[in-house]
Coordinates of C-alpha atoms and ligand atoms in Angstrom, one line a residue:
M1 CA -11.7 4.2 18.3
S2 CA -11.0 0.4 18.2
Q3 CA -8.1 -1.0 20.1
L4 CA -6.2 -4.2 19.4
V5 CA -4.5 -5.7 22.5
V6 CA -1.5 -7.9 21.5
M7 CA 0.3 -10.4 23.8
G8 CA 4.0 -10.4 23.2
N9 CA 6.6 -13.2 23.2
T10 CA 4.6 -15.0 20.5
R11 CA 6.1 -17.0 17.7
L12 CA 3.8 -17.0 14.7
K13 CA 3.7 -20.6 13.3
G14 CA 1.5 -22.4 10.9
E15 CA -0.2 -22.1 7.5
I16 CA -2.7 -19.5 6.0
R17 CA -4.1 -18.8 2.6
A18 CA -3.5 -15.5 0.8
S19 CA -6.6 -13.3 0.1
G20 CA -7.3 -11.6 -3.2
S21 CA -5.4 -8.4 -3.9
K22 CA -7.0 -5.2 -2.5
N23 CA -4.8 -3.1 -4.8
S24 CA -5.8 -5.2 -7.8
V25 CA -9.5 -5.4 -7.3
L26 CA -10.0 -1.7 -6.6
P27 CA -8.9 -0.4 -10.1
I28 CA -10.6 -3.3 -11.7
L29 CA -13.9 -2.4 -10.0
A30 CA -13.5 1.2 -11.1
A31 CA -13.1 -0.1 -14.7
T32 CA -16.6 -1.8 -14.5
V33 CA -18.1 1.7 -14.8
M34 CA -17.5 1.4 -18.5
I35 CA -19.0 -2.1 -18.9
E36 CA -22.7 -2.2 -19.6
E37 CA -23.0 -6.0 -19.3
P38 CA -22.8 -8.3 -16.2
V39 CA -19.4 -8.8 -14.7
V40 CA -18.5 -11.4 -12.0
F41 CA -15.3 -11.3 -9.9
K42 CA -13.9 -14.2 -7.8
N43 CA -11.3 -14.1 -5.0
V44 CA -12.4 -10.7 -3.9
P45 CA -11.2 -9.9 -0.3
E46 CA -13.9 -8.8 2.1
L47 CA -12.4 -5.5 3.1
R48 CA -13.8 -2.1 3.9
D49 CA -12.1 -0.5 0.9
V50 CA -13.8 -3.0 -1.4
Q51 CA -17.1 -2.2 0.3
T52 CA -16.4 1.5 -0.3
M53 CA -15.8 1.0 -4.0
I54 CA -18.9 -1.1 -4.2
S55 CA -20.9 1.7 -2.6
I56 CA -19.6 4.1 -5.2
L57 CA -20.6 1.8 -8.0
Q58 CA -24.1 1.6 -6.5
Q59 CA -24.2 5.3 -6.0
I60 CA -23.7 5.9 -9.8
G61 CA -26.3 3.4 -10.7
K62 CA -24.8 -0.2 -10.8
T63 CA -26.5 -3.1 -9.0
V64 CA -23.8 -4.9 -7.0
S65 CA -23.9 -8.1 -4.9
F66 CA -20.9 -9.3 -2.8
E67 CA -20.8 -12.7 -1.0
N68 CA -18.4 -15.5 -0.5
E69 CA -15.6 -13.4 -2.1
T70 CA -17.6 -13.1 -5.3
V71 CA -18.8 -9.7 -6.6
T72 CA -21.5 -9.6 -9.3
I73 CA -22.1 -6.3 -11.0
M74 CA -25.2 -5.8 -13.1
P75 CA -25.4 -2.7 -15.4
G76 CA -27.5 0.2 -14.1
E77 CA -30.3 1.9 -16.0
I78 CA -28.8 5.3 -15.7
L79 CA -25.3 6.3 -14.6
V80 CA -24.9 9.6 -12.8
G81 CA -21.7 11.4 -13.4
N82 CA -20.7 12.5 -9.9
V83 CA -19.2 10.9 -6.9
P84 CA -19.5 12.8 -3.6
Y85 CA -16.4 13.8 -1.6
E86 CA -17.4 11.8 1.5
L87 CA -16.9 8.6 -0.5
V88 CA -13.6 9.7 -2.1
R89 CA -12.4 11.0 1.2
K90 CA -12.8 7.5 2.6
M91 CA -10.6 5.9 0.0
R92 CA -8.3 7.6 -2.5
A93 CA -8.6 4.8 -5.1
S94 CA -12.1 5.9 -5.8
F95 CA -10.6 8.8 -7.8
N96 CA -9.9 6.2 -10.5
I97 CA -13.6 6.4 -11.3
I98 CA -13.4 9.9 -12.9
G99 CA -12.0 8.9 -16.3
P100 CA -14.2 5.8 -16.9
L101 CA -17.3 7.7 -15.7
A102 CA -16.6 10.6 -18.1
M103 CA -16.2 8.1 -20.9
I104 CA -19.7 6.8 -20.2
C105 CA -21.6 10.0 -19.2
G106 CA -19.6 12.5 -21.3
W107 CA -18.6 14.2 -18.0
A108 CA -17.8 13.3 -14.4
K109 CA -17.5 15.2 -11.2
V110 CA -15.5 13.6 -8.4
G111 CA -14.3 14.9 -5.1
K112 CA -10.6 15.5 -5.1
P113 CA -8.9 13.1 -2.6
G114 CA -7.1 14.7 0.3
G115 CA -3.8 13.7 1.7
C116 CA -3.3 11.0 4.3
N117 CA -0.7 10.0 6.9
I118 CA 1.8 8.8 4.3
G119 CA 1.9 11.9 2.2
Q120 CA 0.1 14.7 0.3
R121 CA -0.9 12.2 -2.4
P122 CA -1.9 14.6 -5.2
V123 CA -3.7 13.5 -8.4
D124 CA -1.9 15.9 -10.8
F125 CA -0.5 13.0 -12.9
H126 CA -4.0 11.6 -13.4
L127 CA -5.3 15.1 -14.4
K128 CA -2.4 16.0 -16.7
G129 CA -2.8 12.6 -18.4
L130 CA -6.5 13.1 -19.0
E131 CA -5.8 16.6 -20.4
A132 CA -3.2 15.0 -22.7
F133 CA -6.1 12.7 -23.9
G134 CA -8.1 15.8 -24.7
F135 CA -10.4 16.0 -21.6
K136 CA -11.3 19.4 -20.2
I137 CA -10.4 19.4 -16.5
T138 CA -11.7 22.0 -14.1
E139 CA -11.6 22.2 -10.3
E140 CA -14.0 24.0 -8.0
H141 CA -15.0 23.7 -4.4
G142 CA -12.8 20.6 -3.9
D143 CA -14.3 18.7 -6.8
V144 CA -12.7 17.9 -10.1
M145 CA -14.9 18.1 -13.3
A146 CA -13.8 16.1 -16.3
V147 CA -15.5 16.5 -19.7
I148 CA -14.6 14.4 -22.7
P149 CA -13.7 16.1 -26.1
Q150 CA -15.9 15.9 -29.2
N151 CA -13.3 13.4 -30.6
F152 CA -10.0 12.1 -29.6
E153 CA -6.6 12.5 -31.4
K154 CA -5.6 9.4 -33.5
E155 CA -2.2 9.2 -31.8
I156 CA -1.6 10.2 -28.2
I157 CA 1.6 9.8 -26.2
Y158 CA 1.7 10.7 -22.5
A159 CA 4.8 10.3 -20.3
L160 CA 4.1 10.0 -16.6
P161 CA 6.5 12.2 -14.5
F162 CA 6.7 9.2 -12.0
P163 CA 5.6 5.6 -12.5
S164 CA 2.4 6.3 -10.5
V165 CA 0.3 3.1 -9.9
G166 CA -3.0 4.9 -9.7
A167 CA -2.4 7.2 -12.6
T168 CA -1.2 4.3 -14.8
E169 CA -4.4 2.4 -14.0
Q170 CA -6.7 5.4 -14.5
L171 CA -5.2 6.3 -17.9
M172 CA -4.9 2.8 -19.3
T173 CA -8.5 2.1 -18.3
T174 CA -9.9 5.3 -19.7
A175 CA -8.0 4.9 -23.0
T176 CA -9.7 1.5 -23.7
L177 CA -12.9 3.2 -24.9
M178 CA -11.2 6.0 -26.8
E179 CA -12.3 4.4 -30.1
G180 CA -10.0 5.1 -33.0
S181 CA -7.2 6.3 -30.8
K182 CA -3.8 4.7 -30.2
V183 CA -2.6 5.7 -26.8
T184 CA 0.9 5.2 -25.5
I185 CA 1.6 5.7 -21.7
E186 CA 5.3 6.0 -21.0
N187 CA 7.1 5.6 -17.7
A188 CA 4.1 3.5 -16.6
A189 CA 4.1 1.7 -13.3
R190 CA 5.0 -2.0 -13.6
E191 CA 3.3 -3.5 -10.5
P192 CA 1.6 -7.0 -10.9
E193 CA -1.7 -5.2 -10.3
I194 CA -1.2 -3.3 -13.6
S195 CA -0.9 -6.7 -15.4
D196 CA -4.0 -8.0 -13.6
L197 CA -5.9 -4.9 -14.8
Q198 CA -4.7 -5.3 -18.4
N199 CA -5.7 -9.0 -18.3
F200 CA -9.2 -8.1 -17.1
L201 CA -9.6 -5.3 -19.6
N202 CA -8.5 -7.5 -22.5
K203 CA -10.9 -10.3 -21.3
C204 CA -13.6 -7.6 -21.8
G205 CA -12.5 -7.0 -25.4
A206 CA -10.1 -4.1 -24.8
K207 CA -6.8 -3.9 -26.7
V208 CA -4.1 -3.2 -24.0
S209 CA -0.5 -4.3 -24.1
G210 CA 2.8 -3.6 -22.3
A211 CA 1.8 -4.1 -18.7
S212 CA 4.8 -4.9 -16.5
T213 CA 7.0 -2.8 -18.8
P214 CA 7.4 1.0 -18.7
T215 CA 5.4 1.4 -21.9
I216 CA 1.7 0.6 -22.1
K217 CA -0.2 0.8 -25.4
V218 CA -3.9 1.0 -25.8
T219 CA -6.0 0.9 -29.0
G220 CA -9.4 2.3 -28.2
V221 CA -12.5 0.1 -29.0
G222 CA -16.2 1.0 -29.2
K223 CA -17.5 -1.2 -26.4
L224 CA -16.3 -3.5 -23.6
N225 CA -18.2 -6.8 -22.9
G226 CA -18.9 -8.5 -19.6
A227 CA -16.6 -11.2 -18.2
E228 CA -15.9 -13.4 -15.3
Y229 CA -12.5 -12.8 -13.6
S230 CA -10.5 -13.9 -10.6
V231 CA -8.0 -11.4 -9.1
I232 CA -4.4 -12.2 -8.2
P233 CA -3.4 -12.9 -4.6
D234 CA -2.4 -9.9 -2.4
R235 CA 1.4 -9.7 -2.4
V236 CA 1.4 -7.0 0.3
E237 CA -0.7 -9.2 2.6
I238 CA 1.6 -12.2 1.9
G239 CA 4.8 -10.1 2.5
T240 CA 3.3 -8.9 5.8
Y241 CA 2.9 -12.4 7.1
L242 CA 6.3 -13.6 5.8
L243 CA 7.9 -10.6 7.6
G244 CA 5.8 -11.4 10.7
A245 CA 7.2 -14.9 10.8
I246 CA 10.7 -13.5 10.9
A247 CA 9.9 -10.7 13.4
T248 CA 8.5 -13.3 15.8
K249 CA 11.2 -15.9 15.2
G250 CA 8.4 -18.2 13.8
D251 CA 7.6 -20.2 10.7
I252 CA 4.7 -19.4 8.3
K253 CA 3.6 -20.9 5.0
V254 CA 1.3 -18.7 2.9
Y255 CA -0.7 -20.8 0.4
G256 CA -1.7 -19.2 -2.9
A257 CA 1.3 -16.9 -2.9
I258 CA 3.1 -16.0 -6.2
A259 CA 6.9 -15.8 -5.6
D260 CA 7.5 -13.7 -8.7
H261 CA 5.4 -10.9 -7.1
L262 CA 7.8 -10.7 -4.1
I263 CA 11.3 -11.1 -5.6
A264 CA 12.7 -8.0 -3.9
L265 CA 11.3 -9.0 -0.5
L266 CA 12.6 -12.6 -0.8
S267 CA 16.1 -11.5 -1.8
I268 CA 16.3 -9.1 1.2
L269 CA 15.1 -11.7 3.6
E270 CA 17.7 -14.2 2.3
E271 CA 20.4 -11.4 2.6
M272 CA 19.3 -11.0 6.2
G273 CA 19.7 -14.7 6.8
A274 CA 16.0 -15.6 7.1
G275 CA 14.8 -19.0 5.9
I276 CA 12.8 -18.9 2.7
E277 CA 11.1 -21.8 0.9
K278 CA 9.3 -21.3 -2.5
S279 CA 7.0 -23.8 -4.1
H280 CA 4.1 -23.6 -6.6
E281 CA 1.6 -23.9 -3.8
Y282 CA 3.1 -21.6 -1.1
L283 CA 5.8 -19.3 0.1
R284 CA 7.4 -20.1 3.5
A285 CA 9.5 -17.8 5.8
F286 CA 11.1 -19.2 8.9
W287 CA 13.6 -18.2 11.6
K288 CA 17.1 -19.7 11.1
G289 CA 19.0 -17.7 13.7
P290 CA 20.4 -14.2 14.3
L291 CA 19.8 -11.9 11.3
K292 CA 22.2 -9.5 9.6
P293 CA 21.6 -5.8 9.3
V294 CA 20.8 -4.6 5.7
R295 CA 20.2 -1.5 3.6
V296 CA 16.7 -1.4 2.0
S297 CA 15.4 1.2 -0.5
S298 CA 11.7 1.2 -1.3
E299 CA 11.2 1.7 -5.0
P300 CA 8.5 1.4 -7.7
Y301 CA 8.0 -2.2 -8.7
P302 CA 10.1 -4.4 -9.2
G303 CA 12.0 -2.7 -6.4
F304 CA 11.3 -3.3 -2.7
P305 CA 7.6 -2.4 -2.1
T306 CA 6.9 0.8 -0.1
D307 CA 3.9 -0.9 1.4
L308 CA 6.2 -3.4 3.2
Q309 CA 8.6 -0.7 4.4
P310 CA 7.0 -0.2 7.8
I311 CA 6.9 -3.9 8.4
I312 CA 10.5 -4.7 7.5
T313 CA 11.4 -1.8 9.8
A314 CA 9.7 -3.7 12.7
V315 CA 11.9 -6.7 11.9
L316 CA 15.1 -4.6 11.6
A317 CA 14.4 -2.9 14.9
T318 CA 15.8 -6.0 16.8
V319 CA 18.5 -6.9 14.3
E320 CA 22.0 -6.4 15.9
G321 CA 23.9 -3.7 14.2
T322 CA 22.7 -0.7 12.1
S323 CA 20.3 -1.1 9.2
V324 CA 19.4 1.8 6.9
L325 CA 16.0 2.1 5.2
E326 CA 15.3 4.6 2.4
E327 CA 11.8 5.5 1.4
N328 CA 11.7 6.7 -2.2
V329 CA 8.0 6.5 -3.1
F330 CA 6.1 8.6 -0.4
E331 CA 7.4 11.8 1.2
N332 CA 6.1 11.0 4.7
R333 CA 6.0 7.3 5.4
F334 CA 7.8 7.2 8.7
G335 CA 4.9 8.3 10.9
Y336 CA 5.0 4.9 12.8
V337 CA 8.7 5.3 13.8
D338 CA 7.9 7.3 16.9
E339 CA 5.5 4.5 17.9
L340 CA 8.2 1.9 17.5
N341 CA 10.6 4.0 19.5
R342 CA 7.9 4.1 22.3
M343 CA 8.4 0.3 22.3
G344 CA 12.1 0.7 22.8
A345 CA 13.4 0.8 19.2
K346 CA 16.3 3.1 18.4
I347 CA 15.4 4.5 15.0
K348 CA 16.4 8.0 13.8
V349 CA 14.7 9.5 10.7
S350 CA 16.1 12.2 8.6
S351 CA 14.3 13.1 5.4
S352 CA 13.8 9.9 3.4
H353 CA 16.2 7.8 5.5
A354 CA 15.7 5.8 8.7
N355 CA 18.7 4.7 10.7
I356 CA 17.8 1.6 12.6
R357 CA 20.1 0.6 15.5
G358 CA 19.0 -2.9 16.5
V359 CA 18.1 -3.5 20.1
S360 CA 17.8 -7.0 21.7
K361 CA 14.1 -6.8 22.3
L362 CA 11.2 -4.4 22.1
S363 CA 8.8 -3.9 25.0
G364 CA 5.1 -3.6 24.8
A365 CA 3.5 -0.2 25.0
E366 CA 0.4 1.7 24.0
V367 CA 0.8 3.0 20.4
I368 CA -1.3 4.5 17.6
A369 CA -1.5 3.1 14.0
P370 CA -1.2 5.9 11.5
D371 CA -2.1 3.9 8.4
I372 CA -2.8 0.3 7.2
R373 CA 0.7 -0.9 6.7
A374 CA 2.1 0.9 9.8
G375 CA -0.6 -0.7 11.8
A376 CA 0.5 -4.1 10.6
A377 CA 4.1 -3.3 11.5
L378 CA 3.0 -2.4 15.1
V379 CA 1.1 -5.6 15.4
M380 CA 4.1 -7.7 14.3
A381 CA 6.4 -5.7 16.7
G382 CA 3.9 -6.2 19.5
L383 CA 3.8 -10.0 19.0
A384 CA 7.6 -10.1 19.2
A385 CA 7.9 -7.7 22.1
D386 CA 8.0 -8.4 25.8
G387 CA 4.6 -7.8 27.5
E388 CA 1.4 -6.4 26.1
T389 CA 1.0 -3.8 23.3
I390 CA -2.2 -1.8 22.8
I391 CA -2.7 -0.5 19.3
N392 CA -5.1 2.3 18.8
N393 CA -6.8 3.3 15.5
V394 CA -6.8 -0.3 14.2
T395 CA -9.8 0.2 11.9
H396 CA -7.1 1.1 9.3
L397 CA -6.0 -2.6 9.4
F398 CA -9.5 -3.9 8.4
R399 CA -9.2 -1.7 5.2
G400 CA -6.3 -3.8 4.0
Y401 CA -6.1 -7.2 5.7
E402 CA -8.9 -9.7 5.2
R403 CA -9.8 -11.7 8.4
F404 CA -6.7 -10.2 10.1
Q405 CA -7.4 -11.4 13.6
E406 CA -8.6 -14.8 12.4
K407 CA -5.4 -15.4 10.4
L408 CA -3.2 -14.2 13.2
R409 CA -5.0 -16.4 15.8
T410 CA -4.5 -19.4 13.4
L411 CA -0.8 -18.7 13.6
G412 CA -0.9 -18.6 17.4
A413 CA -1.3 -14.9 18.2
K414 CA -3.1 -13.9 21.4
I415 CA -5.0 -10.8 20.4
T416 CA -8.2 -9.1 21.5
L417 CA -10.1 -6.4 19.7
Y418 CA -11.9 -3.8 21.8
P419 CA -14.7 -2.1 20.0
D420 CA -15.5 1.5 20.7
E421 CA -15.8 2.3 24.4
E422 CA -18.5 4.9 23.8
Ligands
EPZ501 C1 -1.0 2.7 -4.9 O1 -1.3 4.0 -4.4 C2 -1.4 1.7 -3.7 N1 -2.8 1.9 -3.5 C3 -0.6 2.1 -2.5 O2 -1.0 1.2 -1.5 C4 0.9 2.0 -2.8 O3 1.6 2.4 -1.7 C5 1.2 2.9 -4.0 O4 0.4 2.5 -5.1 C6 2.7 2.7 -4.4 O5 2.9 1.4 -4.7 C7 -3.7 1.2 -4.3 O6 -3.3 0.6 -5.3 C8 -5.2 1.4 -4.0 P1 1.1 6.2 -6.6 P2 -1.3 5.2 -5.5 O7 0.2 7.0 -7.5 O8 -1.7 4.8 -6.8 C9 2.9 10.6 -6.1 C10 -1.8 0.5 0.6 O9 -1.5 0.5 1.8 N2 1.8 11.0 -7.0 O10 2.0 5.1 -7.2 O11 -2.0 6.4 -4.8 C11 2.4 10.1 -4.8 O12 2.2 11.2 -3.9 C12 -1.6 1.7 -0.3 O13 -2.4 -0.5 0.1 C13 1.8 12.3 -7.5 O14 2.6 13.2 -7.1 O15 0.3 5.5 -5.5 C14 3.5 9.2 -4.3 O16 4.5 10.0 -3.7 C15 -0.9 2.8 0.4 N3 0.8 12.7 -8.3 C16 4.0 8.6 -5.6 O17 3.5 9.4 -6.7 C17 -0.2 11.8 -8.8 O18 -1.1 12.2 -9.6 C18 3.5 7.2 -5.8 O19 2.0 7.2 -5.8 C19 -0.1 10.5 -8.3 C20 0.9 10.1 -7.4

């Protein structure tokens, strides 16, 4: 198990460039299952999750190359309709393959993803949506089997019980090849990654509209053509570094950031009294002086992003007064709080609320990262704390943050990665 040793009392200062969005490129890569012509993607982050998705595409018959943040996908001779559980287990987003793969092969069998540290993470919205499209869905031995109908209804309307990002992406992608059908997805997620997916699909000849609103409409077409596409910057990565600047009383400019993707974060930071500067080229966050406690609720976009919830908690842990954080997207996303409390934080969790009583300073300790974003929160807390922090289970971090050590070192961090002792 890899360890990251982080020296404390560090102020992160300097300039970095945002990487391409992990949560945008993953559903876009899943959509390429339905494209039987060459596709080229630029600005693709070199992350383990991207590598996992590429392995899945290769497994089902695609020829894929990935270098210098460019992914080239050539159509495969034959596509096989099943994705083994060990690949789905590694990364939940691979379940977004099942609809597109069934559209091409007539059927698809994909391992059902398990839960993880932030919640049970079922896929019932995906499956109910595909059934509303007319798919026959069966489950056995931990696999889900999806079979397409002889023909699709002319008009299909499906309302998501919750604006699920993954279910919205799976359903809007699958519907693009339901030729002759008009599909309406209501209560759709509105994240920027949904708009990025819509823009890519339409560049390939699909007819999708409504992304960024709660209602997405798709008119099915017979075929998708190849395209070249560059994914949007990663708003969660950008938000992580902006929060890191404030957690460490530093000053960071992130080039390539899009302010419109982070409105909820920027307004909370301003409410707290942090310095913010927005330009067309970059977003900057800098320490201006003691911060004010706030009340934050994570919500589906355009609300405060759940993926930044652990990281803003690491900031609020040393803000004088009492802040309250409410998690409204996942049922179990406070696993990292015990670790922050080991560093001297005074945080009490009850159901979906965290009560954060600010302390003057955290102190370094040995901690365990339960997931990608909580890992990043512990790193930022360790950089700000007194002394040294050892973070275990940091392989999570490399799933979600491209060149994480390199960017942190550019900003002045003193960190050392210890590979497996065995
Ligand atoms: C995406 O996950 C992101 N991952 C997550 O980022 C992000 O936290 C999440 O959206 C919310 O913004 C990717 O895009 C690859 P959901 P996803 O479906 O699609 C429940 C990160 O660190 N739900 O919007 O899985 C679910 O349990 C990751 O980059 C069902 O009940 O999230 C959760 O409580 C973490 N049934 C809520 O909906 C379903 O069928 C939101 O989940 C689907 C979801």
